Short mmCIF file of C-alpha atoms and ligand atoms in Angstrom, two decimals:
data_model
loop_
_atom_site.label_atom_id
_atom_site.label_comp_id
_atom_site.label_asym_id
_atom_site.label_seq_id
_atom_site.Cartn_x
_atom_site.Cartn_y
_atom_site.Cartn_z
CA UNK A 1 17.45 21.20 13.73
CA UNK A 2 16.00 22.30 10.86
CA UNK A 3 12.05 21.38 10.44
CA UNK A 4 10.38 18.64 8.43
CA UNK A 5 9.89 20.11 5.13
CA UNK A 6 13.78 21.12 5.06
CA UNK A 7 14.58 17.52 6.20
CA UNK A 8 12.59 16.36 3.22
CA UNK A 9 14.68 18.44 0.81
CA UNK A 10 18.04 18.03 2.27
CA UNK A 11 18.20 14.77 4.22
CA UNK A 12 20.91 14.45 6.89
CA UNK A 13 23.68 14.44 4.71
CA UNK A 14 26.67 11.82 4.44
CA UNK A 15 29.22 14.35 3.76
CA UNK A 16 31.28 12.49 1.38
CA UNK A 17 30.79 14.72 -1.67
CA UNK A 18 33.77 16.95 -2.41
CA UNK A 19 32.27 18.05 -5.79
CA UNK A 20 29.71 20.70 -4.80
CA UNK A 21 26.89 18.69 -6.39
CA UNK A 22 23.68 19.79 -4.92
CA UNK A 23 22.40 16.13 -4.96
CA UNK A 24 24.09 13.26 -3.28
CA UNK A 25 25.75 10.84 -5.81
CA UNK A 26 24.66 7.54 -6.80
CA UNK A 27 27.65 5.15 -6.13
CA UNK A 28 27.39 2.38 -8.33
CA UNK A 29 30.10 0.25 -6.71
CA UNK A 30 29.50 -3.13 -5.02
CA UNK A 31 32.71 -3.16 -3.39
CA UNK A 32 34.99 -0.31 -1.56
CA UNK A 33 38.72 -0.30 -1.27
CA UNK A 34 40.56 -0.80 2.01
CA UNK A 35 43.37 1.68 2.59
CA UNK A 36 45.41 -1.10 4.28
CA UNK A 37 44.71 -4.64 5.45
CA UNK A 38 44.58 -3.03 8.89
CA UNK A 39 41.75 -0.46 7.75
CA UNK A 40 38.35 -0.74 9.18
CA UNK A 41 36.58 1.42 6.22
CA UNK A 42 32.98 2.97 6.99
CA UNK A 43 32.19 1.15 3.43
CA UNK A 44 33.46 -2.24 2.44
CA UNK A 45 30.70 -4.21 0.51
CA UNK A 46 27.62 -2.53 -0.88
CA UNK A 47 24.93 -5.13 0.65
CA UNK A 48 26.18 -4.25 4.23
CA UNK A 49 25.94 -0.51 3.40
CA UNK A 50 26.61 2.33 0.81
CA UNK A 51 26.60 5.81 0.78
CA UNK A 52 23.51 6.24 -1.33
CA UNK A 53 21.45 3.83 0.52
CA UNK A 54 22.75 5.50 3.96
CA UNK A 55 21.66 8.67 2.73
CA UNK A 56 17.98 7.62 2.51
CA UNK A 57 18.34 5.56 5.55
CA UNK A 58 19.48 8.50 7.63
CA UNK A 59 16.71 10.51 6.19
CA UNK A 60 13.90 8.24 6.72
CA UNK A 61 15.05 7.74 10.51
CA UNK A 62 15.32 11.67 10.90
CA UNK A 63 11.55 12.06 9.28
CA UNK A 64 10.25 9.19 11.54
CA UNK A 65 12.10 10.17 14.74
CA UNK A 66 13.98 6.92 15.04
CA UNK A 67 17.61 5.96 15.66
CA UNK A 68 18.17 4.09 12.61
CA UNK A 69 16.59 3.30 9.24
CA UNK A 70 16.88 0.79 6.71
CA UNK A 71 15.99 0.41 2.96
CA UNK A 72 14.70 -2.64 1.43
CA UNK A 73 14.03 -3.86 -1.99
CA UNK A 74 10.50 -3.66 -1.65
CA UNK A 75 7.80 -3.04 1.24
CA UNK A 76 7.30 -6.68 1.86
CA UNK A 77 11.28 -7.08 2.09
CA UNK A 78 11.28 -4.66 4.99
CA UNK A 79 8.09 -6.39 6.67
CA UNK A 80 10.01 -9.82 6.22
CA UNK A 81 13.01 -8.30 7.98
CA UNK A 82 11.01 -6.74 10.77
CA UNK A 83 9.22 -10.25 11.42
CA UNK A 84 12.47 -12.28 11.17
CA UNK A 85 13.64 -10.63 14.41
CA UNK A 86 11.48 -13.21 16.12
CA UNK A 87 11.81 -16.84 16.88
CA UNK A 88 9.70 -20.15 16.39
CA UNK A 89 7.12 -19.95 19.26
CA UNK A 90 6.70 -16.10 19.55
CA UNK A 91 3.23 -14.93 19.57
CA UNK A 92 2.39 -11.81 17.65
CA UNK A 93 -1.06 -10.25 17.82
CA UNK A 94 -1.67 -8.68 14.16
CA UNK A 95 -4.58 -6.39 12.80
CA UNK A 96 -7.23 -8.37 11.04
CA UNK A 97 -7.41 -5.81 8.45
CA UNK A 98 -3.91 -5.65 6.79
CA UNK A 99 -2.32 -5.52 3.24
CA UNK A 100 -2.97 -8.71 1.45
CA UNK A 101 0.70 -9.44 0.73
CA UNK A 102 1.46 -9.01 4.45
CA UNK A 103 -1.28 -11.31 5.29
CA UNK A 104 0.09 -14.06 2.60
CA UNK A 105 3.53 -13.38 4.11
CA UNK A 106 2.35 -14.14 7.95
CA UNK A 107 -0.01 -17.08 6.89
CA UNK A 108 1.92 -18.82 4.08
CA UNK A 109 5.45 -18.23 5.23
CA UNK A 110 5.99 -17.12 8.91
CA UNK A 111 3.34 -19.63 10.00
CA UNK A 112 5.51 -22.25 8.43
CA UNK A 113 8.49 -21.23 10.41
CA UNK A 114 6.71 -21.61 13.92
CA UNK A 115 5.61 -17.68 14.57
CA UNK A 116 2.26 -17.63 16.17
CA UNK A 117 -0.18 -15.12 14.83
CA UNK A 118 -3.20 -14.04 16.62
CA UNK A 119 -5.61 -11.80 14.19
CA UNK A 120 -7.79 -8.95 16.09
CA UNK A 121 -9.78 -6.10 15.12
CA UNK A 122 -7.70 -3.22 15.90
CA UNK A 123 -10.46 -0.81 16.07
CA UNK A 124 -11.72 -2.67 19.15
CA UNK A 125 -9.37 -2.01 21.90
CA UNK A 126 -11.18 -4.63 24.24
CA UNK A 127 -10.69 -7.14 21.77
CA UNK A 128 -6.98 -6.21 21.48
CA UNK A 129 -6.65 -6.23 25.34
CA UNK A 130 -8.19 -9.72 25.46
CA UNK A 131 -5.98 -10.92 22.38
CA UNK A 132 -2.92 -9.47 24.22
CA UNK A 133 -3.70 -11.13 27.73
CA UNK A 134 -4.59 -14.54 25.93
CA UNK A 135 -1.08 -15.84 26.13
CA UNK A 136 2.44 -14.19 26.36
CA UNK A 137 2.93 -11.86 23.55
CA UNK A 138 6.06 -10.75 21.85
CA UNK A 139 4.61 -7.96 19.32
CA UNK A 140 1.65 -6.04 18.15
CA UNK A 141 1.41 -5.23 14.34
CA UNK A 142 -1.13 -3.14 12.73
CA UNK A 143 -1.53 -0.41 9.96
CA UNK A 144 -2.26 3.38 10.62
CA UNK A 145 -5.11 3.56 8.13
CA UNK A 146 -6.76 0.22 7.21
CA UNK A 147 -7.05 -0.49 3.30
CA UNK A 148 -9.61 -0.10 1.77
CA UNK A 149 -12.00 1.26 4.45
CA UNK A 150 -9.57 4.00 5.74
CA UNK A 151 -10.30 3.14 9.31
CA UNK A 152 -7.98 5.02 11.79
CA UNK A 153 -6.01 2.90 14.23
CA UNK A 154 -5.11 4.72 17.39
CA UNK A 155 -1.14 4.18 17.62
CA UNK A 156 -1.15 5.85 21.15
CA UNK A 157 -3.57 3.66 22.83
CA UNK A 158 -2.58 0.51 21.03
CA UNK A 159 0.82 0.93 21.97
CA UNK A 160 -0.07 1.65 25.43
CA UNK A 161 -1.99 -1.62 25.70
CA UNK A 162 0.86 -3.57 23.96
CA UNK A 163 3.58 -2.16 26.10
CA UNK A 164 1.43 -3.09 29.18
CA UNK A 165 1.87 -6.81 28.08
CA UNK A 166 5.43 -6.48 27.16
CA UNK A 167 4.95 -6.65 23.53
CA UNK A 168 6.69 -4.34 20.95
CA UNK A 169 4.78 -2.46 18.48
CA UNK A 170 5.32 -2.55 14.63
CA UNK A 171 3.34 -0.11 12.67
CA UNK A 172 3.08 -0.13 9.02
CA UNK A 173 2.85 3.69 8.20
CA UNK A 174 2.60 3.43 4.51
CA UNK A 175 -0.89 4.93 4.03
CA UNK A 176 0.06 7.82 6.38
CA UNK A 177 3.70 8.76 5.83
CA UNK A 178 5.69 10.79 8.26
CA UNK A 179 4.41 14.08 7.06
CA UNK A 180 0.81 12.96 8.85
CA UNK A 181 2.10 10.94 11.64
CA UNK A 182 5.14 9.75 13.38
CA UNK A 183 4.23 6.64 15.23
CA UNK A 184 7.44 6.16 17.04
CA UNK A 185 6.50 9.51 19.00
CA UNK A 186 3.15 7.92 19.86
CA UNK A 187 4.68 4.57 21.40
CA UNK A 188 5.50 2.39 18.32
CA UNK A 189 9.00 0.68 18.37
CA UNK A 190 9.37 -0.21 14.60
CA UNK A 191 7.80 1.90 11.68
CA UNK A 192 7.56 0.11 8.11
CA UNK A 193 6.82 1.65 4.95
CA UNK A 194 6.16 0.47 1.34
CA UNK A 195 8.18 3.57 -0.17
CA UNK A 196 6.61 2.46 -3.16
CA UNK A 197 3.52 4.45 -2.46
CA UNK A 198 3.65 7.98 -1.16
CA UNK A 199 7.58 8.50 -0.26
CA UNK A 200 8.65 7.78 -3.77
CA UNK A 201 5.55 9.24 -5.04
CA UNK A 202 5.96 8.49 -8.76
CA UNK A 203 4.87 4.94 -9.57
CA UNK A 204 8.28 4.53 -11.02
CA UNK A 205 10.25 2.30 -8.02
CA UNK A 206 9.44 -0.50 -5.50
CA UNK A 207 11.10 -0.03 -2.30
CA UNK A 208 10.61 -0.35 1.53
CA UNK A 209 11.81 1.18 4.56
CA UNK A 210 11.79 0.41 8.19
CA UNK A 211 12.84 2.64 11.24
CA UNK A 212 13.55 1.36 14.66
CA UNK A 213 12.91 3.51 17.79
CA UNK A 214 15.75 1.82 20.04
CA UNK A 215 19.36 0.53 19.29
CA UNK A 216 18.84 -3.04 20.47
CA UNK A 217 15.78 -3.19 17.82
CA UNK A 218 17.81 -1.50 15.21
CA UNK A 219 20.90 -3.99 15.53
CA UNK A 220 18.48 -6.98 15.11
CA UNK A 221 17.13 -5.37 11.92
CA UNK A 222 20.44 -4.53 10.44
CA UNK A 223 21.42 -8.24 10.85
CA UNK A 224 18.14 -9.18 8.93
CA UNK A 225 18.64 -6.47 6.10
CA UNK A 226 22.45 -7.79 5.83
CA UNK A 227 21.99 -11.46 6.28
CA UNK A 228 18.74 -12.11 4.41
CA UNK A 229 20.11 -9.34 1.98
CA UNK A 230 16.87 -7.75 0.56
CA UNK A 231 18.44 -4.36 0.16
CA UNK A 232 17.61 -1.41 -1.96
CA UNK A 233 20.00 -0.87 -4.66
CA UNK A 234 21.95 2.62 -5.04
CA UNK A 235 19.71 3.97 -8.08
CA UNK A 236 16.41 2.98 -6.34
CA UNK A 237 17.59 4.68 -3.23
CA UNK A 238 18.16 8.02 -5.03
CA UNK A 239 14.69 7.55 -6.69
CA UNK A 240 13.14 7.53 -3.21
CA UNK A 241 15.30 10.46 -2.03
CA UNK A 242 14.31 12.60 -4.96
CA UNK A 243 10.60 11.32 -4.29
CA UNK A 244 10.75 12.37 -0.42
CA UNK A 245 11.68 16.01 -1.60
CA UNK A 246 8.21 16.74 -2.79
CA UNK A 247 6.47 14.49 -0.30
CA UNK A 248 4.52 17.44 1.55
CA UNK A 249 3.75 19.21 -1.37
CA UNK A 250 2.03 16.04 -2.97
CA UNK A 251 -0.01 15.14 0.06
CA UNK A 252 -1.36 18.49 0.75
CA UNK A 253 -2.76 18.52 -2.94
CA UNK A 254 -3.56 14.94 -2.53
CA UNK A 255 -5.43 15.56 0.42
CA UNK A 256 -7.26 18.72 -1.02
CA UNK A 257 -8.42 16.70 -3.79
CA UNK A 258 -9.46 13.85 -1.98
CA UNK A 259 -11.75 15.85 0.34
CA UNK A 260 -13.43 17.58 -2.66
CA UNK A 261 -13.74 14.21 -4.26
CA UNK A 262 -15.36 12.62 -1.37
CA UNK A 263 -17.42 15.43 -0.78
CA UNK A 264 -18.81 15.14 -4.38
CA UNK A 265 -19.37 11.38 -3.86
CA UNK A 266 -21.28 11.84 -0.78
CA UNK A 267 -23.84 14.20 -2.59
CA UNK A 268 -23.83 11.63 -5.86
CA UNK A 269 -27.30 9.87 -6.28
CA UNK A 270 -25.60 6.74 -7.44
CA UNK A 271 -23.39 6.36 -4.44
CA UNK A 272 -24.31 4.83 -1.28
CA UNK A 273 -21.57 5.50 1.24
CA UNK A 274 -18.16 6.98 1.20
CA UNK A 275 -14.90 6.17 3.34
CA UNK A 276 -12.56 9.18 3.96
CA UNK A 277 -11.86 10.44 7.62
CA UNK A 278 -10.88 13.67 6.54
CA UNK A 279 -14.08 14.57 4.82
CA UNK A 280 -14.75 17.62 6.77
CA UNK A 281 -13.78 19.57 9.83
CA UNK A 282 -15.22 17.01 12.30
CA UNK A 283 -13.31 14.10 10.66
CA UNK A 284 -10.15 16.33 10.68
CA UNK A 285 -10.95 16.97 14.47
CA UNK A 286 -11.27 13.05 15.11
CA UNK A 287 -7.80 12.55 13.12
CA UNK A 288 -6.09 14.97 15.27
CA UNK A 289 -7.13 13.47 18.48
CA UNK A 290 -5.43 10.21 17.22
CA UNK A 291 -2.37 11.90 16.30
CA UNK A 292 -3.05 12.41 12.50
CA UNK A 293 -2.40 15.81 10.80
CA UNK A 294 -4.79 14.37 7.63
CA UNK A 295 -6.16 11.49 5.89
CA UNK A 296 -4.10 11.38 2.89
CA UNK A 297 -5.10 10.87 -0.78
CA UNK A 298 -6.91 7.31 -0.66
CA UNK A 299 -10.60 7.10 -0.32
CA UNK A 300 -13.33 4.47 -0.98
CA UNK A 301 -16.89 4.26 -1.70
CA UNK A 302 -19.81 2.05 -2.27
CA UNK A 303 -22.22 2.35 -5.63
CA UNK A 304 -25.80 1.88 -4.57
CA UNK A 305 -27.31 -1.74 -5.25
CA UNK A 306 -27.77 -2.19 -8.88
CA UNK A 307 -25.41 0.04 -10.06
CA UNK A 308 -22.32 -1.64 -11.73
CA UNK A 309 -19.10 -0.33 -10.32
CA UNK A 310 -17.09 -1.84 -13.33
CA UNK A 311 -19.06 0.47 -15.79
CA UNK A 312 -17.88 3.48 -13.63
CA UNK A 313 -14.39 2.10 -13.38
CA UNK A 314 -14.17 0.94 -16.92
CA UNK A 315 -15.24 4.34 -18.32
CA UNK A 316 -12.84 6.42 -16.32
CA UNK A 317 -10.41 8.31 -18.66
CA UNK A 318 -8.01 10.61 -16.34
CA UNK A 319 -8.08 8.01 -13.33
CA UNK A 320 -6.10 4.98 -14.50
CA UNK A 321 -7.35 1.64 -13.61
CA UNK A 322 -4.59 0.41 -11.70
CA UNK A 323 -3.70 -0.98 -7.92
CA UNK A 324 -1.33 0.98 -5.90
CA UNK A 325 -1.59 4.33 -4.35
CA UNK A 326 0.13 7.47 -3.25
CA UNK A 327 1.67 8.45 -6.55
CA UNK A 328 1.15 11.90 -8.54
CA UNK A 329 -1.42 10.34 -10.95
CA UNK A 330 -4.85 9.30 -9.89
CA UNK A 331 -5.70 5.48 -9.86
CA UNK A 332 -8.81 3.81 -9.22
CA UNK A 333 -9.83 0.13 -8.60
CA UNK A 334 -12.26 -2.46 -7.63
CA UNK A 335 -10.98 -4.35 -4.41
CA UNK A 336 -12.95 -7.23 -4.85
CA UNK A 337 -11.55 -8.04 -8.16
CA UNK A 338 -8.06 -6.43 -8.09
CA UNK A 339 -6.24 -5.69 -4.61
CA UNK A 340 -8.44 -8.04 -2.33
CA UNK A 341 -9.63 -10.84 -4.96
CA UNK A 342 -7.35 -13.46 -2.67
CA UNK A 343 -9.51 -13.12 0.21
CA UNK A 344 -12.30 -15.61 0.25
CA UNK A 345 -15.63 -13.73 -0.41
CA UNK A 346 -17.27 -14.67 3.01
CA UNK A 347 -14.03 -13.45 4.89
CA UNK A 348 -13.86 -10.16 2.36
CA UNK A 349 -17.68 -9.24 3.32
CA UNK A 350 -17.02 -9.68 6.87
CA UNK A 351 -14.24 -7.12 6.80
CA UNK A 352 -16.86 -4.88 5.06
CA UNK A 353 -15.34 -5.02 1.49
CA UNK A 354 -18.36 -5.42 -0.63
CA UNK A 355 -18.40 -6.17 -4.30
CA UNK A 356 -19.78 -2.69 -4.59
CA UNK A 357 -16.71 -1.15 -3.34
CA UNK A 358 -14.60 1.22 -5.28
CA UNK A 359 -11.35 2.42 -4.30
CA UNK A 360 -9.79 5.83 -5.39
CA UNK A 361 -5.84 6.77 -5.01
CA UNK A 362 -6.15 10.34 -5.56
CA UNK A 363 -3.32 12.33 -7.51
CA UNK A 364 -2.14 15.81 -7.80
CA UNK A 365 -4.05 16.69 -11.18
CA UNK A 366 -6.58 19.47 -11.38
CA UNK A 367 -9.50 18.52 -9.23
CA UNK A 368 -12.04 19.75 -11.85
CA UNK A 369 -10.44 17.38 -14.18
CA UNK A 370 -10.91 14.30 -11.71
CA UNK A 371 -14.35 15.48 -11.14
CA UNK A 372 -15.53 15.65 -14.40
CA UNK A 373 -13.90 12.13 -15.16
CA UNK A 374 -15.83 10.76 -12.47
CA UNK A 375 -19.06 12.68 -13.62
CA UNK A 376 -18.76 11.23 -17.14
CA UNK A 377 -18.22 7.58 -15.83
CA UNK A 378 -21.26 7.67 -13.44
CA UNK A 379 -23.33 8.99 -16.36
CA UNK A 380 -22.33 5.92 -18.20
CA UNK A 381 -23.45 3.84 -15.26
CA UNK A 382 -26.74 5.72 -15.03
CA UNK A 383 -27.46 5.20 -18.85
CA UNK A 384 -26.89 1.50 -18.38
CA UNK A 385 -29.46 1.44 -15.34
CA UNK A 386 -32.07 2.85 -17.70
CA UNK A 387 -31.64 0.60 -20.75
CA UNK A 388 -33.88 -2.51 -20.39
CA UNK A 389 -31.53 -4.75 -21.91
CA UNK A 390 -28.76 -4.20 -19.37
CA UNK A 391 -31.37 -4.42 -16.53
CA UNK A 392 -31.62 -8.21 -16.75
CA UNK A 393 -29.46 -9.72 -14.07
CA UNK A 394 -27.18 -12.66 -15.38
CA UNK A 395 -25.94 -14.70 -12.49
C1 LIG B 1 2.14 -1.97 -0.97
C2 LIG B 1 1.95 -2.12 0.43
C3 LIG B 1 2.85 -2.99 1.03
C4 LIG B 1 3.97 -3.91 0.12
O1 LIG B 1 4.91 -3.13 -0.23
P1 LIG B 1 5.69 -3.33 -1.38
O2 LIG B 1 6.40 -2.17 -1.81
O3 LIG B 1 4.52 -3.57 -2.84
O4 LIG B 1 6.36 -4.76 -1.33
C5 LIG B 1 2.89 -3.25 2.66
N1 LIG B 1 1.97 -2.47 3.12
C6 LIG B 1 0.98 -1.65 2.61
C7 LIG B 1 0.21 -0.81 3.49
C8 LIG B 1 0.83 -1.48 1.23
O5 LIG B 1 0.21 -0.70 0.78
#
């Protein structure tokens, strides 16, 4: 079998292309003709399956080392399908620090449908063991890297614990991608992606993917995909396929840039702390121990007390002030006001997401431009510190 980078470029091939086109066609057809009424054609109706989507689904299954992949209209649609395989009364232990949309889907939707969620700090294996043994449990759900503090969750250790209690393991691998880690190899049973982020990689499509390790789970995911119907359309399937072709190149550059920026921030007099597990060789060694080849392109930092993070953010010119991550362009945001504003302040502070925390999603630009942009933005914040009028604290 060909290696990972070749799989990114070529996929697994659906082999229905008679024209010689080097790219798989986008089939804009909602229905497919039967040869005769006795026929059982591979494709009949495009929600149930179509060749453009199948190309992407086979490719993500190949990249994540699963038996079958599924493409959805968004990451949240993929998560919805994965959680829909459970029944009322089923208990799911879930990482306390998960994507806000997932948190809301769990607490404001699935909770009403009778699923029982127990939150736990997935950094604390004893706490996870305790949560798993408290009552019968069907699944453990968590994210590979937490957002926005970039804590590394140990997929192998967590999977072992979960399996000992008969729970399946569902991992949201959005922040890591199969280029840096393949959770199914480490014991996970379902891998989920917001393909909107690194996999598509150009901030031009909303998409989700799910991959199952085993047939029985795959069949339940397929039912949820086909009957709940949140499928990814052909054009968007192709946009994700095209994005995937450059995944490794983009992530390599994003990581190089992110590490340089993390080191710059660490030495900056206005910065209190930096959260980036791949900050140096030692960090890399710790990542490798947990089965990760790198930390990706997202990092966060706290400005020192008294420094206004919004002056830094509002002054950036190359970084765009926007949520999302994993794309070619660099983005910056203030979690307490943007990605994490829905979490009550008390709870947010308990998770370690302070009012001073800034998140950067680093792109593939020249790192000197990114560093220069940060430098001039910090200079604006520094000037405001020494301007007496601005020193007054308005509460
Ligand atoms: C963005 C994101 C999602 C949701 O994906 P959408 O494509 O926006 O629906 C889920 N999990 C993580 C970790 C994300 O970053």
